Amino acid sequence: MKGLADKVAIITGGATMIGAAVAKAFVEAGAKAVMADINEEGGRAAAQDIGAGSLFLKTDVTSDEDLKACVDFAVEKFGRLDFIVNAAATYEDEGMSSTREQFLNALNVNVAGGFMLVQFAREHLKKNKGAVVNFGSISAKVAQPGRCLYPMSKGAIHQLTRNEALLLSEDGIRVNTVSPGWTWSSIISGIVGGDRALVDKAAAPFHMPGRIGNPEEVADAVLFLCSDQASFITGADLPVDGGYTALGPEQQTDALAALAN
Ligand SMILES: NC(=O)c1ccc[n+]([C@@H]2O[C@H](COP(=O)([O-])OP(=O)(O)OC[C@H]3O[C@@H](n4cnc5c(N)ncnc54)[C@H](O)[C@@H]3O)[C@@H](O)[C@H]2O)c1
């Protein structure tokens, strides 16, 4: 992809499998990656795995000081800043029993963190005609059992993206959302004890390829949205969901044919 070599990206949530895959893809494309996360151990290990071209900085996205320090760190270490990828997230969610504090924390981590980071990075992105990719989700588009706060916050990200795209267009900065379906990740791996086949089977009825996505497939979409190939794409949402949102309630079953039998 064009326009990525020698550029610099900050990836929040960089300690996760998905965030680390994004950082790795940037480095493989000749860019530099700053991986920002509150998980210091995981983040340092991920940056070490990727090697030269990636650095980790412990960053709490709810702290403006930390976010400003992260922007300064990227520019100091790598000399410029072109891309912001907002992947940090909390899944804390007790459905309709969630407290006000949990509600506000979901918005703080999942939405306000990325919003403030873009503000602090704006002058650098403007100088370099950069791009922002916010992590949305399939969860922003449908009701999911037992959940309220996480999908609500992801829904807010989609609207934030449209507004940011308009407000930052005067600076030549593009802003888009990437929306993964179920993706092999630390969170899902933890739930199934690392059994990928089990989760592929469970997800098959509502992901057309009959499996969940790979972190690298999400990373490729993020890189595309940052690249010159996406120069006329802004305010958009790119689903990387194996057709999850294209399927209706019948999923992959032929309910009518089943009635006839
Ligand atoms: N895993 C999936 O199937 C899936 C599906 C759709 C969207 N997503 C999105 O992909 C992104 C990565 O998700 P994941 O599943 O890998 O989740 P994860 O829980 O493994 O990763 C979230 C990361 O955010 C970090 N984080 C949490 N609070 C933070 C804070 N205050 N400051 C800085 N970092 C903080 C965590 O330490 C963690 O490393 C998220 O935005 C998520 O919404 C994931």
Short mmCIF file of C-alpha atoms and ligand atoms in Angstrom, two decimals:
data_model
loop_
_atom_site.label_atom_id
_atom_site.label_comp_id
_atom_site.label_asym_id
_atom_site.label_seq_id
_atom_site.Cartn_x
_atom_site.Cartn_y
_atom_site.Cartn_z
CA MET A 1 0.00 0.00 0.00
CA LYS A 2 1.24 3.47 -0.86
CA GLY A 3 1.93 6.30 1.56
CA LEU A 4 2.84 4.29 4.65
CA ALA A 5 6.64 3.93 4.47
CA ASP A 6 8.56 6.19 6.86
CA LYS A 7 5.33 7.37 8.49
CA VAL A 8 4.58 7.12 12.22
CA ALA A 9 1.45 5.72 13.90
CA ILE A 10 0.21 5.63 17.49
CA ILE A 11 -1.92 2.57 18.26
CA THR A 12 -3.84 2.61 21.55
CA GLY A 13 -4.71 -0.84 22.84
CA GLY A 14 -1.36 -1.86 21.38
CA ALA A 15 -0.86 -4.58 23.98
CA THR A 16 -3.66 -6.73 22.56
CA MET A 17 -3.46 -9.26 19.76
CA ILE A 18 -5.44 -6.93 17.48
CA GLY A 19 -3.49 -3.77 18.42
CA ALA A 20 -0.17 -5.59 18.14
CA ALA A 21 -1.16 -6.95 14.70
CA VAL A 22 -1.87 -3.38 13.56
CA ALA A 23 1.52 -2.21 14.88
CA LYS A 24 3.28 -5.14 13.20
CA ALA A 25 1.56 -4.43 9.88
CA PHE A 26 2.66 -0.78 10.02
CA VAL A 27 6.26 -1.81 10.69
CA GLU A 28 6.17 -4.39 7.88
CA ALA A 29 4.94 -1.59 5.58
CA GLY A 30 8.03 0.46 6.49
CA ALA A 31 6.33 2.69 9.06
CA LYS A 32 7.03 3.14 12.78
CA ALA A 33 4.57 2.24 15.52
CA VAL A 34 4.10 3.55 19.05
CA MET A 35 2.03 1.05 21.01
CA ALA A 36 0.13 2.75 23.83
CA ASP A 37 -1.69 0.79 26.52
CA ILE A 38 -2.19 0.57 30.28
CA ASN A 39 -1.00 -3.04 30.16
CA GLU A 40 2.72 -2.43 30.53
CA GLU A 41 3.84 -6.05 30.61
CA GLY A 42 1.81 -7.08 27.56
CA GLY A 43 2.69 -3.93 25.66
CA ARG A 44 6.44 -4.26 26.24
CA ALA A 45 6.35 -7.92 25.21
CA ALA A 46 4.39 -7.11 22.04
CA ALA A 47 6.79 -4.31 21.07
CA GLN A 48 9.75 -6.60 21.70
CA ASP A 49 8.20 -9.26 19.47
CA ILE A 50 7.83 -6.80 16.62
CA GLY A 51 11.33 -5.47 17.14
CA ALA A 52 12.91 -2.41 15.51
CA GLY A 53 10.41 0.19 14.40
CA SER A 54 8.03 -0.27 17.31
CA LEU A 55 8.11 1.21 20.80
CA PHE A 56 5.78 0.85 23.77
CA LEU A 57 4.68 3.64 26.09
CA LYS A 58 2.48 3.00 29.10
CA THR A 59 -0.52 5.22 28.45
CA ASP A 60 -3.88 5.51 30.16
CA VAL A 61 -6.29 6.91 27.57
CA THR A 62 -8.40 8.45 30.35
CA SER A 63 -5.46 10.72 31.27
CA ASP A 64 -4.88 13.83 29.13
CA GLU A 65 -1.33 14.07 30.51
CA ASP A 66 -0.60 10.52 29.36
CA LEU A 67 -2.07 11.18 25.91
CA LYS A 68 -0.05 14.39 25.45
CA ALA A 69 3.06 12.55 26.61
CA CYS A 70 2.36 9.80 24.07
CA VAL A 71 2.16 12.30 21.20
CA ASP A 72 5.41 13.96 22.37
CA PHE A 73 7.06 10.54 22.72
CA ALA A 74 6.15 9.52 19.14
CA VAL A 75 7.46 12.78 17.70
CA GLU A 76 10.59 12.76 19.85
CA LYS A 77 11.48 9.13 19.08
CA PHE A 78 10.45 8.93 15.44
CA GLY A 79 10.48 12.58 14.30
CA ARG A 80 6.87 12.90 13.12
CA LEU A 81 3.31 11.65 13.61
CA ASP A 82 0.92 10.69 10.81
CA PHE A 83 -1.69 8.21 12.02
CA ILE A 84 -3.79 7.59 15.13
CA VAL A 85 -5.44 4.20 15.60
CA ASN A 86 -7.84 4.13 18.55
CA ALA A 87 -8.22 0.47 19.56
CA ALA A 88 -8.07 0.67 23.39
CA ALA A 89 -11.32 -0.45 24.93
CA THR A 90 -13.00 -1.66 28.07
CA TYR A 91 -15.60 -4.42 27.88
CA GLU A 92 -16.85 -3.68 31.41
CA ASP A 93 -20.61 -3.99 31.06
CA GLU A 94 -23.30 -5.29 33.39
CA GLY A 95 -26.18 -4.73 31.02
CA MET A 96 -29.12 -2.98 32.62
CA SER A 97 -27.50 -3.32 36.07
CA SER A 98 -24.52 -1.19 35.09
CA THR A 99 -23.87 1.75 37.38
CA ARG A 100 -23.53 5.39 36.33
CA GLU A 101 -19.81 5.11 37.08
CA GLN A 102 -19.48 2.11 34.73
CA PHE A 103 -21.55 3.90 32.08
CA LEU A 104 -19.32 6.97 32.19
CA ASN A 105 -16.17 4.86 32.30
CA ALA A 106 -17.20 3.04 29.11
CA LEU A 107 -17.57 6.38 27.38
CA ASN A 108 -14.35 7.69 28.93
CA VAL A 109 -12.13 4.78 27.83
CA ASN A 110 -13.83 3.80 24.57
CA VAL A 111 -14.80 7.19 23.17
CA ALA A 112 -13.30 10.20 24.99
CA GLY A 113 -9.79 8.68 25.08
CA GLY A 114 -9.51 8.51 21.32
CA PHE A 115 -11.21 11.86 20.89
CA MET A 116 -8.70 13.63 23.15
CA LEU A 117 -5.74 11.84 21.57
CA VAL A 118 -6.77 13.14 18.16
CA GLN A 119 -7.02 16.67 19.58
CA PHE A 120 -3.49 16.47 20.98
CA ALA A 121 -2.13 14.97 17.75
CA ARG A 122 -4.02 17.33 15.43
CA GLU A 123 -1.20 19.74 14.54
CA HIS A 124 1.08 16.84 13.55
CA LEU A 125 -1.63 15.08 11.55
CA LYS A 126 -2.43 18.39 9.83
CA LYS A 127 1.21 18.94 8.89
CA ASN A 128 1.44 15.46 7.37
CA LYS A 129 -2.12 15.16 5.95
CA GLY A 130 -2.57 12.17 8.21
CA ALA A 131 -5.43 9.86 9.08
CA VAL A 132 -7.33 8.49 12.07
CA VAL A 133 -8.89 5.04 12.38
CA ASN A 134 -11.35 4.52 15.23
CA PHE A 135 -12.35 1.00 16.26
CA GLY A 136 -16.09 0.51 15.97
CA SER A 137 -17.66 -2.94 16.08
CA ILE A 138 -20.48 -5.13 14.90
CA SER A 139 -21.70 -4.57 18.48
CA ALA A 140 -22.50 -0.96 17.55
CA LYS A 141 -25.10 -2.06 15.02
CA VAL A 142 -27.25 -4.72 16.66
CA ALA A 143 -28.54 -5.61 20.14
CA GLN A 144 -26.45 -8.32 21.79
CA PRO A 145 -27.52 -10.38 24.81
CA GLY A 146 -26.39 -9.18 28.24
CA ARG A 147 -24.69 -6.08 26.94
CA CYS A 148 -25.46 -2.40 27.10
CA LEU A 149 -22.44 -0.16 27.78
CA TYR A 150 -19.91 -1.59 25.32
CA PRO A 151 -22.26 -1.52 22.30
CA MET A 152 -23.52 1.94 23.31
CA SER A 153 -19.97 3.27 23.42
CA LYS A 154 -19.10 1.64 20.10
CA GLY A 155 -22.22 3.23 18.57
CA ALA A 156 -20.96 6.62 19.76
CA ILE A 157 -17.65 6.00 18.00
CA HIS A 158 -19.38 5.66 14.63
CA GLN A 159 -21.04 9.06 15.00
CA LEU A 160 -17.86 10.60 16.43
CA THR A 161 -16.03 9.41 13.33
CA ARG A 162 -18.49 11.16 11.01
CA ASN A 163 -18.22 14.43 12.97
CA GLU A 164 -14.44 14.27 13.26
CA ALA A 165 -14.18 13.57 9.53
CA LEU A 166 -16.06 16.76 8.75
CA LEU A 167 -14.35 18.93 11.38
CA LEU A 168 -10.85 17.77 10.46
CA SER A 169 -11.34 17.85 6.69
CA GLU A 170 -10.17 21.48 6.68
CA ASP A 171 -6.81 20.16 7.92
CA GLY A 172 -6.66 17.43 5.28
CA ILE A 173 -7.06 14.72 7.94
CA ARG A 174 -9.22 11.71 7.08
CA VAL A 175 -11.14 9.84 9.80
CA ASN A 176 -12.74 6.42 9.39
CA THR A 177 -14.03 3.52 11.45
CA VAL A 178 -13.11 -0.12 11.15
CA SER A 179 -15.74 -2.57 12.44
CA PRO A 180 -14.50 -6.07 13.22
CA GLY A 181 -16.76 -9.06 13.64
CA TRP A 182 -15.71 -11.74 16.11
CA THR A 183 -11.92 -11.68 15.92
CA TRP A 184 -9.34 -14.05 17.40
CA SER A 185 -8.13 -11.89 20.27
CA SER A 186 -6.90 -12.01 23.84
CA ILE A 187 -10.47 -11.62 25.08
CA ILE A 188 -11.97 -14.43 22.96
CA SER A 189 -8.99 -16.73 23.40
CA GLY A 190 -9.34 -16.27 27.17
CA ILE A 191 -13.02 -17.24 27.08
CA VAL A 192 -12.44 -20.52 25.16
CA GLY A 193 -9.09 -21.41 26.74
CA GLY A 194 -7.23 -20.90 23.46
CA ASP A 195 -9.46 -23.34 21.51
CA ARG A 196 -9.73 -21.60 18.14
CA ALA A 197 -11.68 -24.46 16.50
CA LEU A 198 -14.38 -24.20 19.17
CA VAL A 199 -14.94 -20.50 18.59
CA ASP A 200 -14.84 -20.88 14.79
CA LYS A 201 -17.61 -23.47 15.06
CA ALA A 202 -19.72 -21.29 17.36
CA ALA A 203 -19.32 -18.26 15.07
CA ALA A 204 -19.86 -20.10 11.77
CA PRO A 205 -23.65 -19.56 11.51
CA PHE A 206 -23.28 -15.77 11.62
CA HIS A 207 -19.94 -15.19 9.85
CA MET A 208 -20.24 -16.14 6.17
CA PRO A 209 -16.73 -17.64 5.83
CA GLY A 210 -17.64 -20.05 8.64
CA ARG A 211 -15.00 -18.79 11.04
CA ILE A 212 -14.00 -15.75 13.08
CA GLY A 213 -11.59 -13.13 11.76
CA ASN A 214 -7.85 -12.93 12.29
CA PRO A 215 -6.15 -9.90 13.88
CA GLU A 216 -4.07 -9.55 10.69
CA GLU A 217 -7.25 -9.20 8.60
CA VAL A 218 -8.36 -6.30 10.78
CA ALA A 219 -4.87 -4.79 10.61
CA ASP A 220 -4.92 -4.90 6.79
CA ALA A 221 -8.15 -2.87 6.78
CA VAL A 222 -6.65 -0.31 9.18
CA LEU A 223 -3.58 0.08 6.97
CA PHE A 224 -5.72 0.44 3.86
CA LEU A 225 -7.69 3.27 5.51
CA CYS A 226 -4.41 5.04 6.39
CA SER A 227 -2.87 4.50 2.96
CA ASP A 228 -2.95 6.71 -0.12
CA GLN A 229 -5.27 4.15 -1.72
CA ALA A 230 -7.98 5.46 0.63
CA SER A 231 -7.32 9.13 -0.18
CA PHE A 232 -11.00 9.86 -0.99
CA ILE A 233 -12.43 7.81 1.88
CA THR A 234 -13.41 9.71 5.03
CA GLY A 235 -16.27 9.52 7.52
CA ALA A 236 -16.82 5.92 6.44
CA ASP A 237 -17.11 2.58 8.20
CA LEU A 238 -15.23 -0.44 6.87
CA PRO A 239 -16.73 -3.68 8.23
CA VAL A 240 -14.22 -6.53 8.64
CA ASP A 241 -16.91 -8.85 9.88
CA GLY A 242 -17.17 -11.80 7.50
CA GLY A 243 -20.63 -10.62 6.46
CA TYR A 244 -22.01 -10.57 10.04
CA THR A 245 -23.94 -7.33 9.45
CA ALA A 246 -25.12 -8.40 6.00
CA LEU A 247 -26.86 -11.47 7.42
CA GLY A 248 -30.41 -11.20 8.73
CA PRO A 249 -31.90 -13.17 11.63
CA GLU A 250 -32.14 -16.30 9.50
CA GLN A 251 -28.33 -16.37 9.44
CA GLN A 252 -27.09 -19.18 7.24
CA THR A 253 -30.08 -21.46 7.77
CA ASP A 254 -32.79 -21.86 5.19
CA ALA A 255 -35.69 -21.56 7.63
CA LEU A 256 -38.40 -21.86 4.96
CA ALA A 257 -36.88 -25.02 3.50
CA ALA A 258 -36.66 -26.44 7.03
CA LEU A 259 -40.44 -25.91 7.47
CA ALA A 260 -41.14 -27.74 4.23
CA ASN A 261 -39.22 -30.81 5.43
N1 LIG B 1 -12.19 -9.09 19.77
C1 LIG B 1 -13.22 -8.89 18.97
O1 LIG B 1 -13.87 -9.85 18.52
C2 LIG B 1 -13.59 -7.48 18.56
C3 LIG B 1 -14.73 -7.30 17.77
C4 LIG B 1 -15.08 -6.01 17.39
C5 LIG B 1 -14.31 -4.93 17.80
N2 LIG B 1 -13.22 -5.13 18.59
C6 LIG B 1 -12.44 -3.96 18.99
O2 LIG B 1 -11.06 -4.21 18.80
C7 LIG B 1 -10.31 -3.46 19.77
C8 LIG B 1 -9.36 -4.39 20.50
O3 LIG B 1 -10.19 -5.31 21.19
P1 LIG B 1 -9.72 -6.68 21.85
O4 LIG B 1 -10.82 -7.62 21.69
O5 LIG B 1 -8.36 -7.03 21.38
O6 LIG B 1 -9.77 -6.26 23.38
P2 LIG B 1 -8.79 -6.41 24.61
O7 LIG B 1 -9.57 -6.29 25.87
O8 LIG B 1 -7.95 -7.61 24.43
O9 LIG B 1 -7.95 -5.10 24.41
C9 LIG B 1 -8.29 -3.85 24.90
C10 LIG B 1 -6.98 -3.17 25.25
O10 LIG B 1 -7.27 -1.85 25.69
C11 LIG B 1 -6.44 -1.63 26.81
N3 LIG B 1 -7.04 -0.61 27.67
C12 LIG B 1 -8.13 -0.74 28.46
N4 LIG B 1 -8.32 0.41 29.14
C13 LIG B 1 -7.33 1.25 28.77
C14 LIG B 1 -6.97 2.57 29.15
N5 LIG B 1 -7.68 3.27 30.06
N6 LIG B 1 -5.90 3.14 28.56
C15 LIG B 1 -5.16 2.45 27.66
N7 LIG B 1 -5.43 1.20 27.27
C16 LIG B 1 -6.50 0.61 27.84
C17 LIG B 1 -6.32 -2.97 27.53
O11 LIG B 1 -5.19 -3.01 28.39
C18 LIG B 1 -6.21 -3.91 26.37
O12 LIG B 1 -4.85 -4.11 26.00
C19 LIG B 1 -11.35 -2.82 20.69
O13 LIG B 1 -11.57 -1.48 20.29
C20 LIG B 1 -12.59 -3.64 20.46
O14 LIG B 1 -13.77 -2.90 20.72
C21 LIG B 1 -12.85 -6.39 18.98
#
